[in-house]
Amino acid sequence: MTRLPALFVSHGAPTLAIDPVPTRDFLSGLGGAIERPRAILAVSAHWETDEPAVSAAAAPETIYDFRGFPDALYRLRYPAPGEPALAARAAGLLGAAGIEAAIDPGRGLDHGAWVPLILMYPAADVPVLQLSVQPRLGPEHHLRLGEALRPLRDDGVLVLGTGSITHNLREIRRGSGADTPAWVSEFSEWTAQALAAQRTADLIEYRERAPHAARNHPTEEHFLPLFVALGAGTPGVPPQRLHQGFTFGVIGMDAYRFD
């Protein structure tokens, strides 16, 4: 089997699943643009734990971890199967790297996972499990998670980080034509350039080195899945920026491929 890439996608608001926006179109074509995975390990910004945890539900439920959105969203389901054996393998790889990981037999799929996946693989016929993020442990820890999980790519597993390149909900600008301020676009471009140049040390220290970092990420959980995908990529191979854009003016929707 050909080694699968690792991916990072920005999932935006839950309404991405139903809104006619460019990122929805991009994600709808992304699944067909790569080799079909045997399974998907989604690293979502919306599952936070103190220590790493891997979900192992055989039939993970669709979690509606949001309020006040259109009724149509709550009628969507993503009934993909889980894969408990793969959860055990992922936890074993982390343990071998010195990172203790729990297995959660009941965790379902939060919207950070199922919103992009309902577009990428609408038939919900690829097994999906999740890995949690640990915001208090920072970027370098998440890079190590990805490095430990890199062998899964040779087993036909798609490592999918899902968060947002920029994510400040307090400064959302309503309206389809909302302008993107310079403090948002400058951070997005700094990230793109640092990834292309493989400036990993700068990325790890992004809160000190990137422009407007704290304003774009008042909390880190939506940026950390990028580091898992980066760590799962092949060392020395620069990533590809597959998609770029913004929603609500300040939510960066970039996507990257790590071969």
Short mmCIF file of C-alpha atoms in Angstrom, two decimals:
data_model
loop_
_atom_site.label_atom_id
_atom_site.label_comp_id
_atom_site.label_asym_id
_atom_site.label_seq_id
_atom_site.Cartn_x
_atom_site.Cartn_y
_atom_site.Cartn_z
CA MET A 1 0.00 0.00 0.00
CA THR A 2 1.24 3.48 -0.87
CA ARG A 3 2.11 5.61 2.15
CA LEU A 4 -0.76 8.00 2.80
CA PRO A 5 -0.12 11.68 3.51
CA ALA A 6 -0.98 13.38 6.75
CA LEU A 7 -3.37 16.30 6.38
CA PHE A 8 -4.32 19.41 8.28
CA VAL A 9 -7.66 21.02 7.47
CA SER A 10 -9.42 24.01 8.97
CA HIS A 11 -12.99 23.09 9.83
CA GLY A 12 -14.35 26.57 10.57
CA ALA A 13 -17.87 26.83 11.97
CA PRO A 14 -20.19 23.80 12.08
CA THR A 15 -22.20 25.40 9.27
CA LEU A 16 -19.34 24.53 6.91
CA ALA A 17 -21.22 21.25 6.40
CA ILE A 18 -24.12 23.07 4.74
CA ASP A 19 -22.92 26.54 3.67
CA PRO A 20 -21.99 27.13 -0.01
CA VAL A 21 -18.48 28.46 0.65
CA PRO A 22 -15.16 27.75 -1.12
CA THR A 23 -13.77 25.59 1.69
CA ARG A 24 -16.83 23.34 1.51
CA ASP A 25 -16.16 22.84 -2.21
CA PHE A 26 -12.49 22.14 -1.52
CA LEU A 27 -13.18 19.54 1.16
CA SER A 28 -15.82 17.89 -1.03
CA GLY A 29 -13.08 17.14 -3.55
CA LEU A 30 -10.26 16.35 -1.15
CA GLY A 31 -11.21 12.77 -0.35
CA GLY A 32 -11.08 11.83 -4.02
CA ALA A 33 -7.74 13.58 -4.50
CA ILE A 34 -5.80 11.15 -2.29
CA GLU A 35 -5.63 7.38 -2.10
CA ARG A 36 -8.58 5.97 -0.21
CA PRO A 37 -7.56 5.36 3.41
CA ARG A 38 -8.18 2.13 5.26
CA ALA A 39 -9.03 4.20 8.35
CA ILE A 40 -8.81 7.78 9.60
CA LEU A 41 -7.24 9.05 12.82
CA ALA A 42 -8.73 12.52 13.38
CA VAL A 43 -7.00 14.91 15.76
CA SER A 44 -9.69 17.46 16.56
CA ALA A 45 -9.43 20.74 18.42
CA HIS A 46 -12.71 19.86 20.11
CA TRP A 47 -11.51 16.96 22.23
CA GLU A 48 -9.28 18.25 25.03
CA THR A 49 -7.83 16.00 27.74
CA ASP A 50 -5.06 16.35 30.30
CA GLU A 51 -3.20 13.38 28.79
CA PRO A 52 -3.50 11.85 25.29
CA ALA A 53 -6.51 9.63 24.71
CA VAL A 54 -7.55 7.56 21.70
CA SER A 55 -11.20 6.76 21.00
CA ALA A 56 -12.12 3.11 20.55
CA ALA A 57 -15.90 3.06 20.06
CA ALA A 58 -16.96 0.41 17.55
CA ALA A 59 -19.85 2.62 16.42
CA PRO A 60 -19.00 6.22 17.42
CA GLU A 61 -21.95 8.56 17.85
CA THR A 62 -22.24 11.90 16.10
CA ILE A 63 -21.63 14.56 18.76
CA TYR A 64 -23.42 17.92 18.39
CA ASP A 65 -21.01 19.94 20.51
CA PHE A 66 -22.49 23.33 19.57
CA ARG A 67 -25.62 25.35 20.27
CA GLY A 68 -27.79 27.86 18.45
CA PHE A 69 -27.15 26.68 14.90
CA PRO A 70 -29.71 25.84 12.17
CA ASP A 71 -31.87 22.79 12.74
CA ALA A 72 -30.48 21.21 9.56
CA LEU A 73 -27.14 20.68 11.31
CA TYR A 74 -28.71 18.65 14.11
CA ARG A 75 -30.33 16.35 11.56
CA LEU A 76 -26.97 15.40 10.05
CA ARG A 77 -25.39 12.15 11.17
CA TYR A 78 -22.00 10.66 10.39
CA PRO A 79 -22.36 6.93 11.13
CA ALA A 80 -18.82 5.85 10.25
CA PRO A 81 -17.62 2.75 12.08
CA GLY A 82 -14.79 2.88 14.57
CA GLU A 83 -11.82 0.52 14.79
CA PRO A 84 -10.91 -0.52 18.33
CA ALA A 85 -7.88 -2.54 17.19
CA LEU A 86 -6.41 0.53 15.53
CA ALA A 87 -6.99 2.54 18.70
CA ALA A 88 -4.90 -0.02 20.58
CA ARG A 89 -2.16 0.19 17.95
CA ALA A 90 -2.10 4.01 18.08
CA ALA A 91 -1.89 3.95 21.88
CA GLY A 92 0.90 1.40 21.61
CA LEU A 93 2.90 3.58 19.24
CA LEU A 94 2.55 6.52 21.60
CA GLY A 95 3.60 4.35 24.54
CA ALA A 96 6.68 3.15 22.66
CA ALA A 97 7.64 6.81 22.22
CA GLY A 98 7.33 7.40 25.96
CA ILE A 99 3.91 9.07 25.74
CA GLU A 100 1.30 7.36 27.88
CA ALA A 101 -2.12 7.33 26.20
CA ALA A 102 -5.51 6.23 27.48
CA ILE A 103 -8.13 4.43 25.41
CA ASP A 104 -11.67 5.83 25.60
CA PRO A 105 -14.21 3.18 24.54
CA GLY A 106 -17.18 5.56 24.47
CA ARG A 107 -16.01 8.74 22.75
CA GLY A 108 -17.94 9.68 19.61
CA LEU A 109 -17.04 12.03 16.77
CA ASP A 110 -17.19 15.74 17.58
CA HIS A 111 -17.87 18.33 14.89
CA GLY A 112 -14.18 18.99 14.37
CA ALA A 113 -14.02 15.46 12.98
CA TRP A 114 -17.40 14.83 11.37
CA VAL A 115 -17.90 18.21 9.68
CA PRO A 116 -14.87 17.88 7.36
CA LEU A 117 -15.37 14.12 7.00
CA ILE A 118 -19.01 14.40 5.94
CA LEU A 119 -17.67 16.42 3.01
CA MET A 120 -14.55 14.35 2.30
CA TYR A 121 -16.13 10.91 2.69
CA PRO A 122 -19.91 11.42 2.63
CA ALA A 123 -20.67 7.69 2.49
CA ALA A 124 -19.24 7.37 6.04
CA ASP A 125 -17.74 4.01 5.05
CA VAL A 126 -14.17 4.58 6.27
CA PRO A 127 -13.52 3.72 9.95
CA VAL A 128 -12.77 6.79 12.09
CA LEU A 129 -11.20 7.23 15.51
CA GLN A 130 -9.98 10.32 17.32
CA LEU A 131 -6.92 11.45 19.25
CA SER A 132 -7.36 14.20 21.84
CA VAL A 133 -5.28 17.36 22.20
CA GLN A 134 -3.59 18.66 25.36
CA PRO A 135 -3.45 22.46 25.14
CA ARG A 136 -1.48 22.82 28.37
CA LEU A 137 1.39 20.76 26.88
CA GLY A 138 2.00 23.00 23.86
CA PRO A 139 3.18 22.60 20.25
CA GLU A 140 6.32 20.50 20.80
CA HIS A 141 4.33 17.82 22.61
CA HIS A 142 1.88 17.63 19.68
CA LEU A 143 4.74 17.42 17.21
CA ARG A 144 5.98 14.38 19.17
CA LEU A 145 2.51 12.83 18.99
CA GLY A 146 2.62 13.08 15.21
CA GLU A 147 6.14 11.67 15.02
CA ALA A 148 5.10 8.67 17.09
CA LEU A 149 2.06 8.04 14.89
CA ARG A 150 3.92 8.38 11.57
CA PRO A 151 4.09 4.58 11.03
CA LEU A 152 0.30 4.48 10.74
CA ARG A 153 0.61 6.16 7.36
CA ASP A 154 2.28 3.00 6.01
CA ASP A 155 -0.73 1.00 7.22
CA GLY A 156 -3.20 2.95 5.10
CA VAL A 157 -4.27 5.28 7.92
CA LEU A 158 -4.95 8.95 7.19
CA VAL A 159 -3.70 11.14 10.03
CA LEU A 160 -6.04 14.14 9.87
CA GLY A 161 -5.43 17.20 12.01
CA THR A 162 -8.53 19.40 12.12
CA GLY A 163 -8.57 22.88 13.66
CA SER A 164 -8.13 26.39 12.21
CA ILE A 165 -5.13 28.37 11.02
CA THR A 166 -6.57 31.41 12.81
CA HIS A 167 -9.34 31.24 15.41
CA ASN A 168 -10.57 34.21 17.39
CA LEU A 169 -14.33 33.88 17.81
CA ARG A 170 -14.58 37.15 19.73
CA GLU A 171 -13.63 39.10 16.61
CA ILE A 172 -15.86 37.33 14.07
CA ARG A 173 -17.19 39.64 11.35
CA ARG A 174 -20.62 38.73 10.06
CA GLY A 175 -21.57 38.78 6.40
CA SER A 176 -20.26 36.90 3.37
CA GLY A 177 -18.18 39.87 2.27
CA ALA A 178 -16.49 40.51 5.60
CA ASP A 179 -12.98 41.88 5.13
CA THR A 180 -9.99 40.02 6.56
CA PRO A 181 -7.85 42.35 8.69
CA ALA A 182 -4.08 42.49 8.29
CA TRP A 183 -3.44 40.95 11.71
CA VAL A 184 -5.17 37.77 10.51
CA SER A 185 -3.69 37.51 7.02
CA GLU A 186 -0.17 38.27 8.28
CA PHE A 187 -0.31 35.38 10.74
CA SER A 188 -1.65 33.01 8.08
CA GLU A 189 1.13 33.94 5.66
CA TRP A 190 3.81 33.71 8.34
CA THR A 191 2.63 30.17 9.07
CA ALA A 192 2.66 29.26 5.38
CA GLN A 193 6.20 30.58 4.94
CA ALA A 194 7.48 28.88 8.10
CA LEU A 195 6.02 25.55 6.98
CA ALA A 196 7.41 25.88 3.45
CA ALA A 197 10.87 26.71 4.78
CA GLN A 198 10.64 23.95 7.41
CA ARG A 199 11.31 26.40 10.22
CA THR A 200 10.05 23.98 12.84
CA ALA A 201 11.70 25.79 15.74
CA ASP A 202 9.94 29.01 14.75
CA LEU A 203 6.61 27.19 14.54
CA ILE A 204 7.06 25.64 17.97
CA GLU A 205 7.77 29.11 19.35
CA TYR A 206 5.06 30.75 17.24
CA ARG A 207 3.54 32.63 20.17
CA GLU A 208 6.77 34.62 20.49
CA ARG A 209 7.82 34.70 16.82
CA ALA A 210 4.68 34.94 14.69
CA PRO A 211 2.90 38.27 14.18
CA HIS A 212 -0.27 38.73 16.24
CA ALA A 213 -0.11 35.14 17.49
CA ALA A 214 -2.07 35.60 20.70
CA ARG A 215 -4.74 37.64 18.96
CA ASN A 216 -5.23 34.96 16.31
CA HIS A 217 -5.16 32.16 18.87
CA PRO A 218 -6.31 33.40 22.29
CA THR A 219 -6.27 29.71 23.17
CA GLU A 220 -4.14 27.12 21.38
CA GLU A 221 -6.43 24.13 20.80
CA HIS A 222 -7.29 25.00 17.18
CA PHE A 223 -3.64 25.39 16.14
CA LEU A 224 -2.25 22.29 17.84
CA PRO A 225 -3.64 19.69 15.37
CA LEU A 226 -1.37 21.28 12.76
CA PHE A 227 1.65 20.12 14.78
CA VAL A 228 0.41 16.54 14.88
CA ALA A 229 0.10 16.51 11.09
CA LEU A 230 3.51 18.16 10.77
CA GLY A 231 5.09 15.56 13.04
CA ALA A 232 3.48 12.73 11.09
CA GLY A 233 4.97 14.05 7.85
CA THR A 234 8.26 12.79 6.41
CA PRO A 235 11.24 14.75 7.78
CA GLY A 236 12.88 16.96 5.18
CA VAL A 237 9.84 17.05 2.88
CA PRO A 238 8.10 20.45 2.84
CA PRO A 239 4.31 20.41 3.00
CA GLN A 240 1.94 21.53 0.27
CA ARG A 241 -0.57 24.27 0.93
CA LEU A 242 -3.72 22.86 -0.62
CA HIS A 243 -6.23 25.58 0.22
CA GLN A 244 -6.27 29.10 1.59
CA GLY A 245 -9.05 31.43 2.61
CA PHE A 246 -11.07 32.97 5.44
CA THR A 247 -14.60 32.82 6.78
CA PHE A 248 -16.24 35.49 8.92
CA GLY A 249 -13.19 37.64 8.22
CA VAL A 250 -10.99 36.14 10.93
CA ILE A 251 -11.26 32.33 10.73
CA GLY A 252 -8.39 31.00 8.60
CA MET A 253 -9.39 28.01 6.47
CA ASP A 254 -6.00 26.84 5.18
CA ALA A 255 -5.29 23.17 4.50
CA TYR A 256 -1.92 21.42 4.21
CA ARG A 257 -0.64 18.08 2.98
CA PHE A 258 2.38 16.44 4.61
CA ASP A 259 3.95 13.65 2.55
#
